[in-house]
């Protein structure tokens, strides 16, 4: 079977044909996954996933979640870059001020000025590191929240294998399931069935 269009009516024969088609395609795609995950992708799991994909709704949900994730990543990256730019400007500003102060300083005050400048430089470095650490922590927290939102949405949509978890093995399994969904969506879209 070359392809099978989404089922839009309640014809049980068409639904069964579509289910078999989707299951067959998922089995082919699952063979591309690492063997440790292939073992966890039972026929039953793939069958349940094929059922969830019959009407195309899960494709739309997965694509929307992916779009939201990309927008979030771009926004967080832009925030990180803006912070980096602010830090560069602060460093350049302090370097300029220090140079001006050194040029106008009397020689007997030079050791005190250098000591004060060194302390100011160190304080700025500490501030920069702390602000970067806080930004990175915010980024990780927001991305973790996006993962939780995605898991929750896909679970509510009835996609098998999706539930809220922080277990790294389960997260990897969910990412593999999502990859299967997106690859199948792309294949159906290219063949004109979506």
PDB file of C-alpha atoms in Angstrom:
ATOM      1  CA  UNK A   1       0.000   0.000   0.000  1.00  0.00           C
ATOM      2  CA  UNK A   2       1.633   3.261  -1.137  1.00  0.00           C
ATOM      3  CA  UNK A   3      -0.358   5.473   1.170  1.00  0.00           C
ATOM      4  CA  UNK A   4      -3.628   5.912   2.862  1.00  0.00           C
ATOM      5  CA  UNK A   5      -5.416   9.241   3.238  1.00  0.00           C
ATOM      6  CA  UNK A   6      -6.715  10.313   6.641  1.00  0.00           C
ATOM      7  CA  UNK A   7     -10.135   9.058   7.558  1.00  0.00           C
ATOM      8  CA  UNK A   8     -12.672  11.863   7.762  1.00  0.00           C
ATOM      9  CA  UNK A   9     -15.832   9.808   7.894  1.00  0.00           C
ATOM     10  CA  UNK A  10     -16.912   6.948  10.139  1.00  0.00           C
ATOM     11  CA  UNK A  11     -16.399   4.152   7.585  1.00  0.00           C
ATOM     12  CA  UNK A  12     -14.975   1.258   9.675  1.00  0.00           C
ATOM     13  CA  UNK A  13     -13.329  -0.360   6.630  1.00  0.00           C
ATOM     14  CA  UNK A  14     -11.457   2.845   5.780  1.00  0.00           C
ATOM     15  CA  UNK A  15     -10.476   3.277   9.416  1.00  0.00           C
ATOM     16  CA  UNK A  16      -9.139  -0.272   9.531  1.00  0.00           C
ATOM     17  CA  UNK A  17      -7.174   0.239   6.299  1.00  0.00           C
ATOM     18  CA  UNK A  18      -5.728   3.478   7.637  1.00  0.00           C
ATOM     19  CA  UNK A  19      -4.830   1.806  10.930  1.00  0.00           C
ATOM     20  CA  UNK A  20      -2.957  -0.977   9.117  1.00  0.00           C
ATOM     21  CA  UNK A  21      -1.192   1.547   6.903  1.00  0.00           C
ATOM     22  CA  UNK A  22      -0.111   3.712   9.848  1.00  0.00           C
ATOM     23  CA  UNK A  23       0.983   0.670  11.862  1.00  0.00           C
ATOM     24  CA  UNK A  24       3.051  -0.599   8.933  1.00  0.00           C
ATOM     25  CA  UNK A  25       4.700   2.805   8.464  1.00  0.00           C
ATOM     26  CA  UNK A  26       5.409   3.127  12.211  1.00  0.00           C
ATOM     27  CA  UNK A  27       7.029  -0.321  12.232  1.00  0.00           C
ATOM     28  CA  UNK A  28       9.296   0.710   9.348  1.00  0.00           C
ATOM     29  CA  UNK A  29      10.235   3.997  11.055  1.00  0.00           C
ATOM     30  CA  UNK A  30      10.772   2.288  14.426  1.00  0.00           C
ATOM     31  CA  UNK A  31      13.487   0.135  12.845  1.00  0.00           C
ATOM     32  CA  UNK A  32      15.560   3.318  12.427  1.00  0.00           C
ATOM     33  CA  UNK A  33      15.625   3.880  16.209  1.00  0.00           C
ATOM     34  CA  UNK A  34      18.437   2.584  18.428  1.00  0.00           C
ATOM     35  CA  UNK A  35      17.917  -1.110  19.243  1.00  0.00           C
ATOM     36  CA  UNK A  36      17.390  -0.384  22.959  1.00  0.00           C
ATOM     37  CA  UNK A  37      14.292   1.636  22.052  1.00  0.00           C
ATOM     38  CA  UNK A  38      13.129  -0.749  19.340  1.00  0.00           C
ATOM     39  CA  UNK A  39      12.795  -3.382  22.082  1.00  0.00           C
ATOM     40  CA  UNK A  40      10.529  -1.067  24.072  1.00  0.00           C
ATOM     41  CA  UNK A  41       8.361  -0.261  21.015  1.00  0.00           C
ATOM     42  CA  UNK A  42       6.033  -3.217  21.224  1.00  0.00           C
ATOM     43  CA  UNK A  43       3.551  -4.075  18.502  1.00  0.00           C
ATOM     44  CA  UNK A  44       0.852  -3.051  20.945  1.00  0.00           C
ATOM     45  CA  UNK A  45       2.421   0.386  21.567  1.00  0.00           C
ATOM     46  CA  UNK A  46       2.796   1.018  17.833  1.00  0.00           C
ATOM     47  CA  UNK A  47      -0.769  -0.205  17.261  1.00  0.00           C
ATOM     48  CA  UNK A  48      -2.109   2.189  19.895  1.00  0.00           C
ATOM     49  CA  UNK A  49      -0.057   5.020  18.387  1.00  0.00           C
ATOM     50  CA  UNK A  50      -1.437   4.216  14.915  1.00  0.00           C
ATOM     51  CA  UNK A  51      -4.980   4.413  16.332  1.00  0.00           C
ATOM     52  CA  UNK A  52      -4.232   7.822  17.863  1.00  0.00           C
ATOM     53  CA  UNK A  53      -2.976   9.072  14.477  1.00  0.00           C
ATOM     54  CA  UNK A  54      -5.930   7.954  12.334  1.00  0.00           C
ATOM     55  CA  UNK A  55      -7.723  11.297  12.058  1.00  0.00           C
ATOM     56  CA  UNK A  56      -4.633  13.535  11.859  1.00  0.00           C
ATOM     57  CA  UNK A  57      -5.415  15.519  15.027  1.00  0.00           C
ATOM     58  CA  UNK A  58      -2.279  14.325  16.809  1.00  0.00           C
ATOM     59  CA  UNK A  59      -0.176  15.528  13.869  1.00  0.00           C
ATOM     60  CA  UNK A  60      -1.604  19.024  14.299  1.00  0.00           C
ATOM     61  CA  UNK A  61      -1.019  18.953  18.047  1.00  0.00           C
ATOM     62  CA  UNK A  62       2.570  17.704  17.656  1.00  0.00           C
ATOM     63  CA  UNK A  63       3.322  20.368  15.042  1.00  0.00           C
ATOM     64  CA  UNK A  64       1.846  23.119  17.218  1.00  0.00           C
ATOM     65  CA  UNK A  65       3.911  21.955  20.205  1.00  0.00           C
ATOM     66  CA  UNK A  66       7.034  21.913  18.046  1.00  0.00           C
ATOM     67  CA  UNK A  67       6.320  25.441  16.780  1.00  0.00           C
ATOM     68  CA  UNK A  68       5.806  26.701  20.341  1.00  0.00           C
ATOM     69  CA  UNK A  69       9.044  25.035  21.433  1.00  0.00           C
ATOM     70  CA  UNK A  70      10.992  26.665  18.599  1.00  0.00           C
ATOM     71  CA  UNK A  71       9.560  30.100  19.419  1.00  0.00           C
ATOM     72  CA  UNK A  72      10.441  29.617  23.085  1.00  0.00           C
ATOM     73  CA  UNK A  73      13.982  28.520  22.219  1.00  0.00           C
ATOM     74  CA  UNK A  74      14.481  31.527  19.931  1.00  0.00           C
ATOM     75  CA  UNK A  75      13.129  33.900  22.578  1.00  0.00           C
ATOM     76  CA  UNK A  76      15.361  32.454  25.302  1.00  0.00           C
ATOM     77  CA  UNK A  77      18.374  32.537  22.991  1.00  0.00           C
ATOM     78  CA  UNK A  78      17.654  36.194  22.191  1.00  0.00           C
ATOM     79  CA  UNK A  79      17.382  36.985  25.915  1.00  0.00           C
ATOM     80  CA  UNK A  80      20.713  35.233  26.550  1.00  0.00           C
ATOM     81  CA  UNK A  81      22.351  37.141  23.686  1.00  0.00           C
ATOM     82  CA  UNK A  82      20.943  40.462  24.979  1.00  0.00           C
ATOM     83  CA  UNK A  83      22.363  39.746  28.433  1.00  0.00           C
ATOM     84  CA  UNK A  84      25.726  38.892  26.886  1.00  0.00           C
ATOM     85  CA  UNK A  85      25.630  42.183  24.940  1.00  0.00           C
ATOM     86  CA  UNK A  86      24.833  44.126  28.111  1.00  0.00           C
ATOM     87  CA  UNK A  87      27.758  42.452  29.869  1.00  0.00           C
ATOM     88  CA  UNK A  88      30.122  43.263  27.005  1.00  0.00           C
ATOM     89  CA  UNK A  89      29.005  46.908  27.140  1.00  0.00           C
ATOM     90  CA  UNK A  90      29.579  47.018  30.917  1.00  0.00           C
ATOM     91  CA  UNK A  91      33.056  45.537  30.524  1.00  0.00           C
ATOM     92  CA  UNK A  92      33.962  48.022  27.779  1.00  0.00           C
ATOM     93  CA  UNK A  93      32.581  50.902  29.845  1.00  0.00           C
ATOM     94  CA  UNK A  94      34.579  49.949  32.928  1.00  0.00           C
ATOM     95  CA  UNK A  95      37.740  49.444  30.858  1.00  0.00           C
ATOM     96  CA  UNK A  96      37.305  52.922  29.342  1.00  0.00           C
ATOM     97  CA  UNK A  97      36.723  54.523  32.762  1.00  0.00           C
ATOM     98  CA  UNK A  98      39.728  52.750  34.225  1.00  0.00           C
ATOM     99  CA  UNK A  99      41.945  53.891  31.354  1.00  0.00           C
ATOM    100  CA  UNK A 100      40.768  57.507  31.743  1.00  0.00           C
ATOM    101  CA  UNK A 101      41.356  57.371  35.505  1.00  0.00           C
ATOM    102  CA  UNK A 102      44.881  55.988  35.037  1.00  0.00           C
ATOM    103  CA  UNK A 103      45.752  58.788  32.603  1.00  0.00           C
ATOM    104  CA  UNK A 104      44.618  61.515  34.983  1.00  0.00           C
ATOM    105  CA  UNK A 105      45.954  59.910  38.182  1.00  0.00           C
ATOM    106  CA  UNK A 106      48.878  61.364  40.141  1.00  0.00           C
ATOM    107  CA  UNK A 107      51.709  58.868  40.492  1.00  0.00           C
ATOM    108  CA  UNK A 108      51.519  58.734  44.308  1.00  0.00           C
ATOM    109  CA  UNK A 109      47.824  57.658  44.066  1.00  0.00           C
ATOM    110  CA  UNK A 110      48.478  55.022  41.397  1.00  0.00           C
ATOM    111  CA  UNK A 111      48.726  51.969  43.741  1.00  0.00           C
ATOM    112  CA  UNK A 112      45.430  52.872  45.457  1.00  0.00           C
ATOM    113  CA  UNK A 113      43.700  53.519  42.125  1.00  0.00           C
ATOM    114  CA  UNK A 114      44.898  50.181  40.695  1.00  0.00           C
ATOM    115  CA  UNK A 115      43.737  48.381  43.826  1.00  0.00           C
ATOM    116  CA  UNK A 116      40.294  50.015  43.601  1.00  0.00           C
ATOM    117  CA  UNK A 117      40.062  49.252  39.890  1.00  0.00           C
ATOM    118  CA  UNK A 118      41.019  45.619  40.487  1.00  0.00           C
ATOM    119  CA  UNK A 119      38.260  45.310  43.121  1.00  0.00           C
ATOM    120  CA  UNK A 120      35.758  46.965  40.782  1.00  0.00           C
ATOM    121  CA  UNK A 121      36.775  44.618  37.948  1.00  0.00           C
ATOM    122  CA  UNK A 122      36.408  41.559  40.184  1.00  0.00           C
ATOM    123  CA  UNK A 123      33.005  42.747  41.423  1.00  0.00           C
ATOM    124  CA  UNK A 124      31.859  43.137  37.811  1.00  0.00           C
ATOM    125  CA  UNK A 125      33.103  39.636  36.924  1.00  0.00           C
ATOM    126  CA  UNK A 126      31.197  38.191  39.879  1.00  0.00           C
ATOM    127  CA  UNK A 127      28.049  40.086  38.848  1.00  0.00           C
ATOM    128  CA  UNK A 128      28.373  38.895  35.227  1.00  0.00           C
ATOM    129  CA  UNK A 129      28.870  35.247  36.268  1.00  0.00           C
ATOM    130  CA  UNK A 130      25.903  35.400  38.654  1.00  0.00           C
ATOM    131  CA  UNK A 131      23.599  37.010  36.067  1.00  0.00           C
ATOM    132  CA  UNK A 132      24.655  34.420  33.469  1.00  0.00           C
ATOM    133  CA  UNK A 133      24.068  31.612  35.962  1.00  0.00           C
ATOM    134  CA  UNK A 134      20.613  32.976  36.783  1.00  0.00           C
ATOM    135  CA  UNK A 135      19.777  33.337  33.075  1.00  0.00           C
ATOM    136  CA  UNK A 136      20.908  29.774  32.374  1.00  0.00           C
ATOM    137  CA  UNK A 137      18.862  28.536  35.318  1.00  0.00           C
ATOM    138  CA  UNK A 138      15.826  30.417  33.952  1.00  0.00           C
ATOM    139  CA  UNK A 139      16.360  28.885  30.496  1.00  0.00           C
ATOM    140  CA  UNK A 140      16.571  25.346  31.893  1.00  0.00           C
ATOM    141  CA  UNK A 141      13.490  25.945  34.049  1.00  0.00           C
ATOM    142  CA  UNK A 142      11.455  27.301  31.113  1.00  0.00           C
ATOM    143  CA  UNK A 143      12.500  24.432  28.830  1.00  0.00           C
ATOM    144  CA  UNK A 144      11.649  21.900  31.555  1.00  0.00           C
ATOM    145  CA  UNK A 145       8.229  23.542  31.830  1.00  0.00           C
ATOM    146  CA  UNK A 146       7.764  23.290  28.042  1.00  0.00           C
ATOM    147  CA  UNK A 147       8.552  19.561  28.220  1.00  0.00           C
ATOM    148  CA  UNK A 148       5.991  19.124  31.005  1.00  0.00           C
ATOM    149  CA  UNK A 149       3.412  21.103  29.001  1.00  0.00           C
ATOM    150  CA  UNK A 150       4.083  18.942  25.930  1.00  0.00           C
ATOM    151  CA  UNK A 151       3.804  15.715  27.921  1.00  0.00           C
ATOM    152  CA  UNK A 152       0.575  16.883  29.505  1.00  0.00           C
ATOM    153  CA  UNK A 153      -0.940  17.972  26.182  1.00  0.00           C
ATOM    154  CA  UNK A 154      -0.034  14.722  24.399  1.00  0.00           C
ATOM    155  CA  UNK A 155      -1.287  12.652  27.335  1.00  0.00           C
ATOM    156  CA  UNK A 156      -4.624  14.505  27.283  1.00  0.00           C
ATOM    157  CA  UNK A 157      -4.801  13.939  23.511  1.00  0.00           C
ATOM    158  CA  UNK A 158      -4.585  10.207  24.211  1.00  0.00           C
ATOM    159  CA  UNK A 159      -1.180   9.627  22.635  1.00  0.00           C
ATOM    160  CA  UNK A 160       0.222   6.391  24.087  1.00  0.00           C
ATOM    161  CA  UNK A 161       3.512   6.635  25.972  1.00  0.00           C
ATOM    162  CA  UNK A 162       3.022  10.242  27.006  1.00  0.00           C
ATOM    163  CA  UNK A 163       2.639  11.296  30.611  1.00  0.00           C
ATOM    164  CA  UNK A 164       4.410  13.805  32.836  1.00  0.00           C
ATOM    165  CA  UNK A 165       7.790  12.426  33.891  1.00  0.00           C
ATOM    166  CA  UNK A 166      11.332  13.608  34.504  1.00  0.00           C
ATOM    167  CA  UNK A 167      12.840  10.135  34.128  1.00  0.00           C
ATOM    168  CA  UNK A 168      15.593  10.484  31.469  1.00  0.00           C
ATOM    169  CA  UNK A 169      14.877   7.050  29.930  1.00  0.00           C
ATOM    170  CA  UNK A 170      11.162   7.794  29.659  1.00  0.00           C
ATOM    171  CA  UNK A 171      11.887  11.254  28.244  1.00  0.00           C
ATOM    172  CA  UNK A 172      14.091   9.680  25.572  1.00  0.00           C
ATOM    173  CA  UNK A 173      11.357   7.167  24.806  1.00  0.00           C
ATOM    174  CA  UNK A 174       8.826  10.005  24.455  1.00  0.00           C
ATOM    175  CA  UNK A 175      11.221  11.920  22.190  1.00  0.00           C
ATOM    176  CA  UNK A 176      11.527   8.815  20.007  1.00  0.00           C
ATOM    177  CA  UNK A 177       7.735   8.468  19.851  1.00  0.00           C
ATOM    178  CA  UNK A 178       7.420  12.132  18.920  1.00  0.00           C
ATOM    179  CA  UNK A 179      10.085  11.670  16.256  1.00  0.00           C
ATOM    180  CA  UNK A 180       8.080   8.784  14.780  1.00  0.00           C
ATOM    181  CA  UNK A 181       4.938  10.946  14.739  1.00  0.00           C
ATOM    182  CA  UNK A 182       6.718  13.858  13.044  1.00  0.00           C
ATOM    183  CA  UNK A 183       8.452  11.638  10.468  1.00  0.00           C
ATOM    184  CA  UNK A 184       5.183   9.941   9.592  1.00  0.00           C
ATOM    185  CA  UNK A 185       3.452  13.312   9.366  1.00  0.00           C
ATOM    186  CA  UNK A 186       6.168  14.556   7.025  1.00  0.00           C
ATOM    187  CA  UNK A 187       5.896  11.431   4.860  1.00  0.00           C
ATOM    188  CA  UNK A 188       2.119  11.751   4.607  1.00  0.00           C
ATOM    189  CA  UNK A 189       2.370  15.464   3.930  1.00  0.00           C
ATOM    190  CA  UNK A 190       4.878  14.890   1.104  1.00  0.00           C
ATOM    191  CA  UNK A 191       2.663  12.215  -0.431  1.00  0.00           C
ATOM    192  CA  UNK A 192      -0.279  14.641  -0.350  1.00  0.00           C
ATOM    193  CA  UNK A 193      -2.410  12.831   2.207  1.00  0.00           C
ATOM    194  CA  UNK A 194      -2.401  15.652   4.766  1.00  0.00           C
TER     195      UNK A 194
END
